[in-house]
């Protein structure tokens, strides 16, 4: 929004930017570090920014998620949140005490369980991931309808056993990227594939698990 309403060449804007940098660029390197930026963000985004420093890879996030989303619904219960966050912090080798963990838990409940139904969705909770690690964002451009998903999954599940393996997932993702004219970056694709396979059961990615990632309206 700021980019739409501000002219960077404006002298007043340049003066404001100089003041901004002098105030928040504490180490004088001409860049605003994450810790520096956290001082000026609204409370919600400040919390997310700080937590992103703790979260490991998206694959670790999804492994922890799978442990608590037992019914593969794309949600975890609010009473499981504390355990989920504890697992994430352990995987990231971050020290925390129970007081801090309770603080994290309550903040996230306030942020994400807006309707008070006691459920926290994967797409919302994935905001805890750093942007470059948030593989779910990469699939927002081609979220599939239930009908589209059914056709695609059946195509790649050649033997009709209800799951696909890692190689079939690779082909599926490549086809989706190409269909939507997105550049297939091998490193990005490998990272996304690893994150999605973290939901699998012994290398078997079942319909409901993939549906959570790719479908607009996953089954509940």
mmCIF file with all atom_site columns, C-alpha atoms in Angstrom:
data_model
loop_
_atom_site.group_PDB
_atom_site.id
_atom_site.type_symbol
_atom_site.label_atom_id
_atom_site.label_alt_id
_atom_site.label_comp_id
_atom_site.label_asym_id
_atom_site.label_entity_id
_atom_site.label_seq_id
_atom_site.pdbx_PDB_ins_code
_atom_site.Cartn_x
_atom_site.Cartn_y
_atom_site.Cartn_z
_atom_site.occupancy
_atom_site.B_iso_or_equiv
_atom_site.pdbx_formal_charge
_atom_site.auth_seq_id
_atom_site.auth_comp_id
_atom_site.auth_asym_id
_atom_site.auth_atom_id
_atom_site.pdbx_PDB_model_num
ATOM 1   C CA . UNK A 1 1   ? 0.000   0.000   0.000   1.00 0.00 ? 1   UNK A CA 1
ATOM 2   C CA . UNK A 1 2   ? 2.838   2.367   0.841   1.00 0.00 ? 2   UNK A CA 1
ATOM 3   C CA . UNK A 1 3   ? 4.479   1.750   -2.528  1.00 0.00 ? 3   UNK A CA 1
ATOM 4   C CA . UNK A 1 4   ? 1.271   2.778   -4.311  1.00 0.00 ? 4   UNK A CA 1
ATOM 5   C CA . UNK A 1 5   ? 0.888   6.069   -2.453  1.00 0.00 ? 5   UNK A CA 1
ATOM 6   C CA . UNK A 1 6   ? 4.500   7.264   -2.044  1.00 0.00 ? 6   UNK A CA 1
ATOM 7   C CA . UNK A 1 7   ? 6.841   8.755   -4.618  1.00 0.00 ? 7   UNK A CA 1
ATOM 8   C CA . UNK A 1 8   ? 10.403  7.587   -3.728  1.00 0.00 ? 8   UNK A CA 1
ATOM 9   C CA . UNK A 1 9   ? 11.891  10.531  -5.639  1.00 0.00 ? 9   UNK A CA 1
ATOM 10  C CA . UNK A 1 10  ? 10.050  13.022  -3.453  1.00 0.00 ? 10  UNK A CA 1
ATOM 11  C CA . UNK A 1 11  ? 12.484  15.065  -1.306  1.00 0.00 ? 11  UNK A CA 1
ATOM 12  C CA . UNK A 1 12  ? 10.264  14.787  1.754   1.00 0.00 ? 12  UNK A CA 1
ATOM 13  C CA . UNK A 1 13  ? 10.153  11.016  1.369   1.00 0.00 ? 13  UNK A CA 1
ATOM 14  C CA . UNK A 1 14  ? 13.944  10.840  1.114   1.00 0.00 ? 14  UNK A CA 1
ATOM 15  C CA . UNK A 1 15  ? 14.307  12.883  4.305   1.00 0.00 ? 15  UNK A CA 1
ATOM 16  C CA . UNK A 1 16  ? 11.895  10.587  6.124   1.00 0.00 ? 16  UNK A CA 1
ATOM 17  C CA . UNK A 1 17  ? 13.842  7.547   4.945   1.00 0.00 ? 17  UNK A CA 1
ATOM 18  C CA . UNK A 1 18  ? 17.089  9.027   6.256   1.00 0.00 ? 18  UNK A CA 1
ATOM 19  C CA . UNK A 1 19  ? 15.447  9.609   9.635   1.00 0.00 ? 19  UNK A CA 1
ATOM 20  C CA . UNK A 1 20  ? 14.075  6.073   9.575   1.00 0.00 ? 20  UNK A CA 1
ATOM 21  C CA . UNK A 1 21  ? 17.465  4.523   8.830   1.00 0.00 ? 21  UNK A CA 1
ATOM 22  C CA . UNK A 1 22  ? 19.228  6.629   11.460  1.00 0.00 ? 22  UNK A CA 1
ATOM 23  C CA . UNK A 1 23  ? 16.715  5.536   14.058  1.00 0.00 ? 23  UNK A CA 1
ATOM 24  C CA . UNK A 1 24  ? 16.477  1.814   13.309  1.00 0.00 ? 24  UNK A CA 1
ATOM 25  C CA . UNK A 1 25  ? 19.687  0.838   11.475  1.00 0.00 ? 25  UNK A CA 1
ATOM 26  C CA . UNK A 1 26  ? 21.525  0.289   14.747  1.00 0.00 ? 26  UNK A CA 1
ATOM 27  C CA . UNK A 1 27  ? 24.653  -1.295  13.289  1.00 0.00 ? 27  UNK A CA 1
ATOM 28  C CA . UNK A 1 28  ? 24.899  1.272   10.471  1.00 0.00 ? 28  UNK A CA 1
ATOM 29  C CA . UNK A 1 29  ? 25.220  -1.268  7.652   1.00 0.00 ? 29  UNK A CA 1
ATOM 30  C CA . UNK A 1 30  ? 22.506  0.339   5.519   1.00 0.00 ? 30  UNK A CA 1
ATOM 31  C CA . UNK A 1 31  ? 20.149  -2.603  6.074   1.00 0.00 ? 31  UNK A CA 1
ATOM 32  C CA . UNK A 1 32  ? 17.278  -3.175  8.488   1.00 0.00 ? 32  UNK A CA 1
ATOM 33  C CA . UNK A 1 33  ? 17.891  -6.468  10.273  1.00 0.00 ? 33  UNK A CA 1
ATOM 34  C CA . UNK A 1 34  ? 15.083  -8.720  11.467  1.00 0.00 ? 34  UNK A CA 1
ATOM 35  C CA . UNK A 1 35  ? 15.725  -7.762  15.088  1.00 0.00 ? 35  UNK A CA 1
ATOM 36  C CA . UNK A 1 36  ? 15.690  -4.063  14.133  1.00 0.00 ? 36  UNK A CA 1
ATOM 37  C CA . UNK A 1 37  ? 12.495  -4.388  12.107  1.00 0.00 ? 37  UNK A CA 1
ATOM 38  C CA . UNK A 1 38  ? 10.753  -6.186  14.977  1.00 0.00 ? 38  UNK A CA 1
ATOM 39  C CA . UNK A 1 39  ? 10.904  -2.940  16.982  1.00 0.00 ? 39  UNK A CA 1
ATOM 40  C CA . UNK A 1 40  ? 8.525   -1.097  14.645  1.00 0.00 ? 40  UNK A CA 1
ATOM 41  C CA . UNK A 1 41  ? 6.043   -3.739  13.525  1.00 0.00 ? 41  UNK A CA 1
ATOM 42  C CA . UNK A 1 42  ? 2.517   -4.130  14.938  1.00 0.00 ? 42  UNK A CA 1
ATOM 43  C CA . UNK A 1 43  ? 2.281   -6.668  17.774  1.00 0.00 ? 43  UNK A CA 1
ATOM 44  C CA . UNK A 1 44  ? 1.005   -9.535  15.609  1.00 0.00 ? 44  UNK A CA 1
ATOM 45  C CA . UNK A 1 45  ? 3.619   -9.236  12.884  1.00 0.00 ? 45  UNK A CA 1
ATOM 46  C CA . UNK A 1 46  ? 6.308   -8.575  15.483  1.00 0.00 ? 46  UNK A CA 1
ATOM 47  C CA . UNK A 1 47  ? 5.487   -11.895 17.131  1.00 0.00 ? 47  UNK A CA 1
ATOM 48  C CA . UNK A 1 48  ? 5.506   -13.742 13.816  1.00 0.00 ? 48  UNK A CA 1
ATOM 49  C CA . UNK A 1 49  ? 8.836   -12.210 12.889  1.00 0.00 ? 49  UNK A CA 1
ATOM 50  C CA . UNK A 1 50  ? 10.440  -13.264 16.146  1.00 0.00 ? 50  UNK A CA 1
ATOM 51  C CA . UNK A 1 51  ? 9.022   -16.786 15.966  1.00 0.00 ? 51  UNK A CA 1
ATOM 52  C CA . UNK A 1 52  ? 10.298  -17.192 12.412  1.00 0.00 ? 52  UNK A CA 1
ATOM 53  C CA . UNK A 1 53  ? 13.794  -16.894 13.841  1.00 0.00 ? 53  UNK A CA 1
ATOM 54  C CA . UNK A 1 54  ? 13.124  -20.107 15.762  1.00 0.00 ? 54  UNK A CA 1
ATOM 55  C CA . UNK A 1 55  ? 11.350  -22.244 13.171  1.00 0.00 ? 55  UNK A CA 1
ATOM 56  C CA . UNK A 1 56  ? 13.541  -24.643 11.231  1.00 0.00 ? 56  UNK A CA 1
ATOM 57  C CA . UNK A 1 57  ? 12.762  -25.914 7.743   1.00 0.00 ? 57  UNK A CA 1
ATOM 58  C CA . UNK A 1 58  ? 9.288   -26.322 6.296   1.00 0.00 ? 58  UNK A CA 1
ATOM 59  C CA . UNK A 1 59  ? 9.874   -30.095 6.277   1.00 0.00 ? 59  UNK A CA 1
ATOM 60  C CA . UNK A 1 60  ? 10.380  -30.010 10.057  1.00 0.00 ? 60  UNK A CA 1
ATOM 61  C CA . UNK A 1 61  ? 7.237   -27.904 10.389  1.00 0.00 ? 61  UNK A CA 1
ATOM 62  C CA . UNK A 1 62  ? 5.215   -30.432 8.381   1.00 0.00 ? 62  UNK A CA 1
ATOM 63  C CA . UNK A 1 63  ? 6.642   -33.381 10.315  1.00 0.00 ? 63  UNK A CA 1
ATOM 64  C CA . UNK A 1 64  ? 5.490   -31.762 13.549  1.00 0.00 ? 64  UNK A CA 1
ATOM 65  C CA . UNK A 1 65  ? 2.128   -30.918 11.971  1.00 0.00 ? 65  UNK A CA 1
ATOM 66  C CA . UNK A 1 66  ? 1.538   -34.523 10.868  1.00 0.00 ? 66  UNK A CA 1
ATOM 67  C CA . UNK A 1 67  ? 2.043   -35.722 14.438  1.00 0.00 ? 67  UNK A CA 1
ATOM 68  C CA . UNK A 1 68  ? -0.888  -33.629 15.682  1.00 0.00 ? 68  UNK A CA 1
ATOM 69  C CA . UNK A 1 69  ? -3.207  -33.619 12.647  1.00 0.00 ? 69  UNK A CA 1
ATOM 70  C CA . UNK A 1 70  ? -4.050  -37.276 13.195  1.00 0.00 ? 70  UNK A CA 1
ATOM 71  C CA . UNK A 1 71  ? -7.211  -37.306 11.093  1.00 0.00 ? 71  UNK A CA 1
ATOM 72  C CA . UNK A 1 72  ? -5.515  -35.486 8.176   1.00 0.00 ? 72  UNK A CA 1
ATOM 73  C CA . UNK A 1 73  ? -8.158  -32.756 8.249   1.00 0.00 ? 73  UNK A CA 1
ATOM 74  C CA . UNK A 1 74  ? -5.772  -29.835 7.757   1.00 0.00 ? 74  UNK A CA 1
ATOM 75  C CA . UNK A 1 75  ? -6.440  -28.658 11.325  1.00 0.00 ? 75  UNK A CA 1
ATOM 76  C CA . UNK A 1 76  ? -5.076  -29.249 14.798  1.00 0.00 ? 76  UNK A CA 1
ATOM 77  C CA . UNK A 1 77  ? -7.035  -28.707 17.974  1.00 0.00 ? 77  UNK A CA 1
ATOM 78  C CA . UNK A 1 78  ? -6.188  -25.683 20.094  1.00 0.00 ? 78  UNK A CA 1
ATOM 79  C CA . UNK A 1 79  ? -5.435  -27.914 23.079  1.00 0.00 ? 79  UNK A CA 1
ATOM 80  C CA . UNK A 1 80  ? -2.674  -29.558 21.017  1.00 0.00 ? 80  UNK A CA 1
ATOM 81  C CA . UNK A 1 81  ? -1.039  -26.263 20.090  1.00 0.00 ? 81  UNK A CA 1
ATOM 82  C CA . UNK A 1 82  ? 1.345   -26.130 23.044  1.00 0.00 ? 82  UNK A CA 1
ATOM 83  C CA . UNK A 1 83  ? 2.780   -29.545 22.161  1.00 0.00 ? 83  UNK A CA 1
ATOM 84  C CA . UNK A 1 84  ? 3.067   -28.571 18.493  1.00 0.00 ? 84  UNK A CA 1
ATOM 85  C CA . UNK A 1 85  ? 5.008   -25.385 19.315  1.00 0.00 ? 85  UNK A CA 1
ATOM 86  C CA . UNK A 1 86  ? 7.209   -27.250 21.778  1.00 0.00 ? 86  UNK A CA 1
ATOM 87  C CA . UNK A 1 87  ? 8.125   -29.768 19.056  1.00 0.00 ? 87  UNK A CA 1
ATOM 88  C CA . UNK A 1 88  ? 8.958   -26.962 16.609  1.00 0.00 ? 88  UNK A CA 1
ATOM 89  C CA . UNK A 1 89  ? 11.236  -25.218 19.093  1.00 0.00 ? 89  UNK A CA 1
ATOM 90  C CA . UNK A 1 90  ? 13.001  -28.481 19.962  1.00 0.00 ? 90  UNK A CA 1
ATOM 91  C CA . UNK A 1 91  ? 13.635  -29.200 16.285  1.00 0.00 ? 91  UNK A CA 1
ATOM 92  C CA . UNK A 1 92  ? 15.103  -25.704 15.937  1.00 0.00 ? 92  UNK A CA 1
ATOM 93  C CA . UNK A 1 93  ? 17.308  -26.315 19.016  1.00 0.00 ? 93  UNK A CA 1
ATOM 94  C CA . UNK A 1 94  ? 15.848  -23.250 20.715  1.00 0.00 ? 94  UNK A CA 1
ATOM 95  C CA . UNK A 1 95  ? 15.845  -22.961 24.489  1.00 0.00 ? 95  UNK A CA 1
ATOM 96  C CA . UNK A 1 96  ? 12.543  -21.941 26.057  1.00 0.00 ? 96  UNK A CA 1
ATOM 97  C CA . UNK A 1 97  ? 10.904  -22.150 29.454  1.00 0.00 ? 97  UNK A CA 1
ATOM 98  C CA . UNK A 1 98  ? 7.310   -23.071 30.241  1.00 0.00 ? 98  UNK A CA 1
ATOM 99  C CA . UNK A 1 99  ? 6.347   -19.457 30.844  1.00 0.00 ? 99  UNK A CA 1
ATOM 100 C CA . UNK A 1 100 ? 7.568   -18.437 27.382  1.00 0.00 ? 100 UNK A CA 1
ATOM 101 C CA . UNK A 1 101 ? 5.879   -21.447 25.765  1.00 0.00 ? 101 UNK A CA 1
ATOM 102 C CA . UNK A 1 102 ? 2.559   -20.528 27.410  1.00 0.00 ? 102 UNK A CA 1
ATOM 103 C CA . UNK A 1 103 ? 3.019   -16.977 26.147  1.00 0.00 ? 103 UNK A CA 1
ATOM 104 C CA . UNK A 1 104 ? 3.605   -18.213 22.573  1.00 0.00 ? 104 UNK A CA 1
ATOM 105 C CA . UNK A 1 105 ? 0.592   -20.517 22.805  1.00 0.00 ? 105 UNK A CA 1
ATOM 106 C CA . UNK A 1 106 ? -1.820  -17.846 24.001  1.00 0.00 ? 106 UNK A CA 1
ATOM 107 C CA . UNK A 1 107 ? -0.592  -15.330 21.405  1.00 0.00 ? 107 UNK A CA 1
ATOM 108 C CA . UNK A 1 108 ? -1.082  -17.768 18.537  1.00 0.00 ? 108 UNK A CA 1
ATOM 109 C CA . UNK A 1 109 ? -4.549  -18.734 19.773  1.00 0.00 ? 109 UNK A CA 1
ATOM 110 C CA . UNK A 1 110 ? -5.538  -15.056 19.761  1.00 0.00 ? 110 UNK A CA 1
ATOM 111 C CA . UNK A 1 111 ? -4.089  -14.604 16.267  1.00 0.00 ? 111 UNK A CA 1
ATOM 112 C CA . UNK A 1 112 ? -5.395  -17.700 14.502  1.00 0.00 ? 112 UNK A CA 1
ATOM 113 C CA . UNK A 1 113 ? -8.471  -19.060 16.301  1.00 0.00 ? 113 UNK A CA 1
ATOM 114 C CA . UNK A 1 114 ? -10.560 -16.004 15.468  1.00 0.00 ? 114 UNK A CA 1
ATOM 115 C CA . UNK A 1 115 ? -13.913 -17.791 15.461  1.00 0.00 ? 115 UNK A CA 1
ATOM 116 C CA . UNK A 1 116 ? -13.174 -19.609 18.717  1.00 0.00 ? 116 UNK A CA 1
ATOM 117 C CA . UNK A 1 117 ? -13.935 -23.058 17.297  1.00 0.00 ? 117 UNK A CA 1
ATOM 118 C CA . UNK A 1 118 ? -10.792 -24.549 18.847  1.00 0.00 ? 118 UNK A CA 1
ATOM 119 C CA . UNK A 1 119 ? -9.266  -25.429 15.456  1.00 0.00 ? 119 UNK A CA 1
ATOM 120 C CA . UNK A 1 120 ? -6.109  -24.045 13.856  1.00 0.00 ? 120 UNK A CA 1
ATOM 121 C CA . UNK A 1 121 ? -5.680  -24.455 10.087  1.00 0.00 ? 121 UNK A CA 1
ATOM 122 C CA . UNK A 1 122 ? -2.462  -25.460 8.357   1.00 0.00 ? 122 UNK A CA 1
ATOM 123 C CA . UNK A 1 123 ? -2.529  -22.551 5.891   1.00 0.00 ? 123 UNK A CA 1
ATOM 124 C CA . UNK A 1 124 ? -2.781  -20.068 8.763   1.00 0.00 ? 124 UNK A CA 1
ATOM 125 C CA . UNK A 1 125 ? -0.246  -21.759 11.014  1.00 0.00 ? 125 UNK A CA 1
ATOM 126 C CA . UNK A 1 126 ? 2.226   -21.893 8.146   1.00 0.00 ? 126 UNK A CA 1
ATOM 127 C CA . UNK A 1 127 ? 2.616   -18.126 8.625   1.00 0.00 ? 127 UNK A CA 1
ATOM 128 C CA . UNK A 1 128 ? 5.054   -19.108 11.365  1.00 0.00 ? 128 UNK A CA 1
ATOM 129 C CA . UNK A 1 129 ? 7.460   -20.188 8.630   1.00 0.00 ? 129 UNK A CA 1
ATOM 130 C CA . UNK A 1 130 ? 9.955   -17.738 7.134   1.00 0.00 ? 130 UNK A CA 1
ATOM 131 C CA . UNK A 1 131 ? 8.653   -16.532 3.752   1.00 0.00 ? 131 UNK A CA 1
ATOM 132 C CA . UNK A 1 132 ? 11.372  -18.324 1.788   1.00 0.00 ? 132 UNK A CA 1
ATOM 133 C CA . UNK A 1 133 ? 10.499  -21.573 3.621   1.00 0.00 ? 133 UNK A CA 1
ATOM 134 C CA . UNK A 1 134 ? 6.730   -21.246 3.314   1.00 0.00 ? 134 UNK A CA 1
ATOM 135 C CA . UNK A 1 135 ? 6.112   -23.757 0.559   1.00 0.00 ? 135 UNK A CA 1
ATOM 136 C CA . UNK A 1 136 ? 2.335   -23.372 0.889   1.00 0.00 ? 136 UNK A CA 1
ATOM 137 C CA . UNK A 1 137 ? 2.603   -19.856 -0.554  1.00 0.00 ? 137 UNK A CA 1
ATOM 138 C CA . UNK A 1 138 ? 3.982   -21.337 -3.758  1.00 0.00 ? 138 UNK A CA 1
ATOM 139 C CA . UNK A 1 139 ? 0.749   -23.231 -4.369  1.00 0.00 ? 139 UNK A CA 1
ATOM 140 C CA . UNK A 1 140 ? -1.659  -20.370 -3.668  1.00 0.00 ? 140 UNK A CA 1
ATOM 141 C CA . UNK A 1 141 ? -1.747  -19.453 -7.374  1.00 0.00 ? 141 UNK A CA 1
ATOM 142 C CA . UNK A 1 142 ? -3.176  -22.796 -8.406  1.00 0.00 ? 142 UNK A CA 1
ATOM 143 C CA . UNK A 1 143 ? -5.351  -24.047 -5.577  1.00 0.00 ? 143 UNK A CA 1
ATOM 144 C CA . UNK A 1 144 ? -7.475  -26.815 -7.063  1.00 0.00 ? 144 UNK A CA 1
ATOM 145 C CA . UNK A 1 145 ? -11.188 -27.408 -6.721  1.00 0.00 ? 145 UNK A CA 1
ATOM 146 C CA . UNK A 1 146 ? -12.271 -30.767 -5.321  1.00 0.00 ? 146 UNK A CA 1
ATOM 147 C CA . UNK A 1 147 ? -13.192 -31.931 -8.830  1.00 0.00 ? 147 UNK A CA 1
ATOM 148 C CA . UNK A 1 148 ? -9.864  -30.851 -10.351 1.00 0.00 ? 148 UNK A CA 1
ATOM 149 C CA . UNK A 1 149 ? -7.953  -32.505 -7.534  1.00 0.00 ? 149 UNK A CA 1
ATOM 150 C CA . UNK A 1 150 ? -9.871  -35.764 -7.985  1.00 0.00 ? 150 UNK A CA 1
ATOM 151 C CA . UNK A 1 151 ? -9.024  -35.942 -11.695 1.00 0.00 ? 151 UNK A CA 1
ATOM 152 C CA . UNK A 1 152 ? -5.346  -35.128 -11.149 1.00 0.00 ? 152 UNK A CA 1
ATOM 153 C CA . UNK A 1 153 ? -4.843  -37.509 -8.226  1.00 0.00 ? 153 UNK A CA 1
ATOM 154 C CA . UNK A 1 154 ? -6.493  -40.388 -10.084 1.00 0.00 ? 154 UNK A CA 1
ATOM 155 C CA . UNK A 1 155 ? -4.243  -39.714 -13.088 1.00 0.00 ? 155 UNK A CA 1
ATOM 156 C CA . UNK A 1 156 ? -1.050  -40.061 -11.035 1.00 0.00 ? 156 UNK A CA 1
ATOM 157 C CA . UNK A 1 157 ? -2.354  -42.872 -8.820  1.00 0.00 ? 157 UNK A CA 1
ATOM 158 C CA . UNK A 1 158 ? -2.024  -45.315 -11.714 1.00 0.00 ? 158 UNK A CA 1
ATOM 159 C CA . UNK A 1 159 ? -2.736  -48.472 -9.729  1.00 0.00 ? 159 UNK A CA 1
ATOM 160 C CA . UNK A 1 160 ? -5.632  -46.948 -7.801  1.00 0.00 ? 160 UNK A CA 1
ATOM 161 C CA . UNK A 1 161 ? -4.199  -47.826 -4.383  1.00 0.00 ? 161 UNK A CA 1
ATOM 162 C CA . UNK A 1 162 ? -5.089  -44.420 -2.901  1.00 0.00 ? 162 UNK A CA 1
ATOM 163 C CA . UNK A 1 163 ? -1.585  -42.963 -2.622  1.00 0.00 ? 163 UNK A CA 1
ATOM 164 C CA . UNK A 1 164 ? 1.300   -41.682 -4.736  1.00 0.00 ? 164 UNK A CA 1
ATOM 165 C CA . UNK A 1 165 ? 5.021   -41.939 -4.095  1.00 0.00 ? 165 UNK A CA 1
ATOM 166 C CA . UNK A 1 166 ? 7.777   -39.311 -4.251  1.00 0.00 ? 166 UNK A CA 1
ATOM 167 C CA . UNK A 1 167 ? 8.481   -39.817 -7.961  1.00 0.00 ? 167 UNK A CA 1
ATOM 168 C CA . UNK A 1 168 ? 4.815   -39.475 -8.866  1.00 0.00 ? 168 UNK A CA 1
ATOM 169 C CA . UNK A 1 169 ? 4.596   -36.337 -6.726  1.00 0.00 ? 169 UNK A CA 1
ATOM 170 C CA . UNK A 1 170 ? 7.578   -34.902 -8.609  1.00 0.00 ? 170 UNK A CA 1
ATOM 171 C CA . UNK A 1 171 ? 5.796   -35.415 -11.943 1.00 0.00 ? 171 UNK A CA 1
ATOM 172 C CA . UNK A 1 172 ? 2.540   -33.999 -10.571 1.00 0.00 ? 172 UNK A CA 1
ATOM 173 C CA . UNK A 1 173 ? 4.180   -30.819 -9.258  1.00 0.00 ? 173 UNK A CA 1
ATOM 174 C CA . UNK A 1 174 ? 6.161   -30.264 -12.458 1.00 0.00 ? 174 UNK A CA 1
ATOM 175 C CA . UNK A 1 175 ? 2.986   -30.529 -14.507 1.00 0.00 ? 175 UNK A CA 1
ATOM 176 C CA . UNK A 1 176 ? 1.187   -28.063 -12.223 1.00 0.00 ? 176 UNK A CA 1
ATOM 177 C CA . UNK A 1 177 ? 4.057   -25.582 -12.488 1.00 0.00 ? 177 UNK A CA 1
ATOM 178 C CA . UNK A 1 178 ? 4.122   -25.846 -16.287 1.00 0.00 ? 178 UNK A CA 1
ATOM 179 C CA . UNK A 1 179 ? 0.332   -25.659 -16.617 1.00 0.00 ? 179 UNK A CA 1
ATOM 180 C CA . UNK A 1 180 ? 0.328   -22.356 -14.716 1.00 0.00 ? 180 UNK A CA 1
ATOM 181 C CA . UNK A 1 181 ? 3.389   -21.080 -16.595 1.00 0.00 ? 181 UNK A CA 1
ATOM 182 C CA . UNK A 1 182 ? 5.542   -20.962 -13.457 1.00 0.00 ? 182 UNK A CA 1
ATOM 183 C CA . UNK A 1 183 ? 9.292   -21.428 -13.640 1.00 0.00 ? 183 UNK A CA 1
ATOM 184 C CA . UNK A 1 184 ? 10.347  -24.827 -12.325 1.00 0.00 ? 184 UNK A CA 1
ATOM 185 C CA . UNK A 1 185 ? 13.268  -24.037 -10.044 1.00 0.00 ? 185 UNK A CA 1
ATOM 186 C CA . UNK A 1 186 ? 14.862  -27.445 -9.194  1.00 0.00 ? 186 UNK A CA 1
ATOM 187 C CA . UNK A 1 187 ? 15.927  -26.356 -5.715  1.00 0.00 ? 187 UNK A CA 1
ATOM 188 C CA . UNK A 1 188 ? 12.536  -24.869 -4.890  1.00 0.00 ? 188 UNK A CA 1
ATOM 189 C CA . UNK A 1 189 ? 10.758  -27.906 -6.296  1.00 0.00 ? 189 UNK A CA 1
ATOM 190 C CA . UNK A 1 190 ? 12.916  -30.277 -4.249  1.00 0.00 ? 190 UNK A CA 1
ATOM 191 C CA . UNK A 1 191 ? 12.233  -28.279 -1.087  1.00 0.00 ? 191 UNK A CA 1
ATOM 192 C CA . UNK A 1 192 ? 8.474   -28.265 -1.705  1.00 0.00 ? 192 UNK A CA 1
ATOM 193 C CA . UNK A 1 193 ? 8.487   -31.974 -2.453  1.00 0.00 ? 193 UNK A CA 1
ATOM 194 C CA . UNK A 1 194 ? 10.386  -32.724 0.759   1.00 0.00 ? 194 UNK A CA 1
ATOM 195 C CA . UNK A 1 195 ? 7.937   -30.639 2.783   1.00 0.00 ? 195 UNK A CA 1
ATOM 196 C CA . UNK A 1 196 ? 4.897   -32.350 1.285   1.00 0.00 ? 196 UNK A CA 1
ATOM 197 C CA . UNK A 1 197 ? 6.418   -35.824 1.688   1.00 0.00 ? 197 UNK A CA 1
ATOM 198 C CA . UNK A 1 198 ? 6.867   -35.056 5.384   1.00 0.00 ? 198 UNK A CA 1
ATOM 199 C CA . UNK A 1 199 ? 3.093   -35.599 5.550   1.00 0.00 ? 199 UNK A CA 1
ATOM 200 C CA . UNK A 1 200 ? 3.400   -39.060 4.024   1.00 0.00 ? 200 UNK A CA 1
ATOM 201 C CA . UNK A 1 201 ? 3.196   -42.408 5.751   1.00 0.00 ? 201 UNK A CA 1
ATOM 202 C CA . UNK A 1 202 ? 6.407   -44.281 5.036   1.00 0.00 ? 202 UNK A CA 1
ATOM 203 C CA . UNK A 1 203 ? 6.797   -42.676 1.619   1.00 0.00 ? 203 UNK A CA 1
ATOM 204 C CA . UNK A 1 204 ? 3.116   -43.132 0.761   1.00 0.00 ? 204 UNK A CA 1
ATOM 205 C CA . UNK A 1 205 ? 1.349   -39.819 0.196   1.00 0.00 ? 205 UNK A CA 1
ATOM 206 C CA . UNK A 1 206 ? -2.347  -40.499 0.562   1.00 0.00 ? 206 UNK A CA 1
ATOM 207 C CA . UNK A 1 207 ? -5.159  -38.554 -1.077  1.00 0.00 ? 207 UNK A CA 1
ATOM 208 C CA . UNK A 1 208 ? -6.222  -36.656 2.060   1.00 0.00 ? 208 UNK A CA 1
ATOM 209 C CA . UNK A 1 209 ? -2.658  -35.538 2.826   1.00 0.00 ? 209 UNK A CA 1
ATOM 210 C CA . UNK A 1 210 ? -2.006  -34.078 -0.618  1.00 0.00 ? 210 UNK A CA 1
ATOM 211 C CA . UNK A 1 211 ? -5.496  -32.590 -0.671  1.00 0.00 ? 211 UNK A CA 1
ATOM 212 C CA . UNK A 1 212 ? -4.603  -30.431 2.355   1.00 0.00 ? 212 UNK A CA 1
ATOM 213 C CA . UNK A 1 213 ? -1.808  -28.768 0.371   1.00 0.00 ? 213 UNK A CA 1
ATOM 214 C CA . UNK A 1 214 ? -3.301  -28.429 -3.098  1.00 0.00 ? 214 UNK A CA 1
ATOM 215 C CA . UNK A 1 215 ? -7.061  -28.260 -2.736  1.00 0.00 ? 215 UNK A CA 1
ATOM 216 C CA . UNK A 1 216 ? -9.244  -25.198 -2.127  1.00 0.00 ? 216 UNK A CA 1
ATOM 217 C CA . UNK A 1 217 ? -11.703 -27.151 -0.007  1.00 0.00 ? 217 UNK A CA 1
ATOM 218 C CA . UNK A 1 218 ? -9.997  -30.159 1.606   1.00 0.00 ? 218 UNK A CA 1
ATOM 219 C CA . UNK A 1 219 ? -12.326 -32.765 3.020   1.00 0.00 ? 219 UNK A CA 1
ATOM 220 C CA . UNK A 1 220 ? -13.027 -32.467 6.753   1.00 0.00 ? 220 UNK A CA 1
#
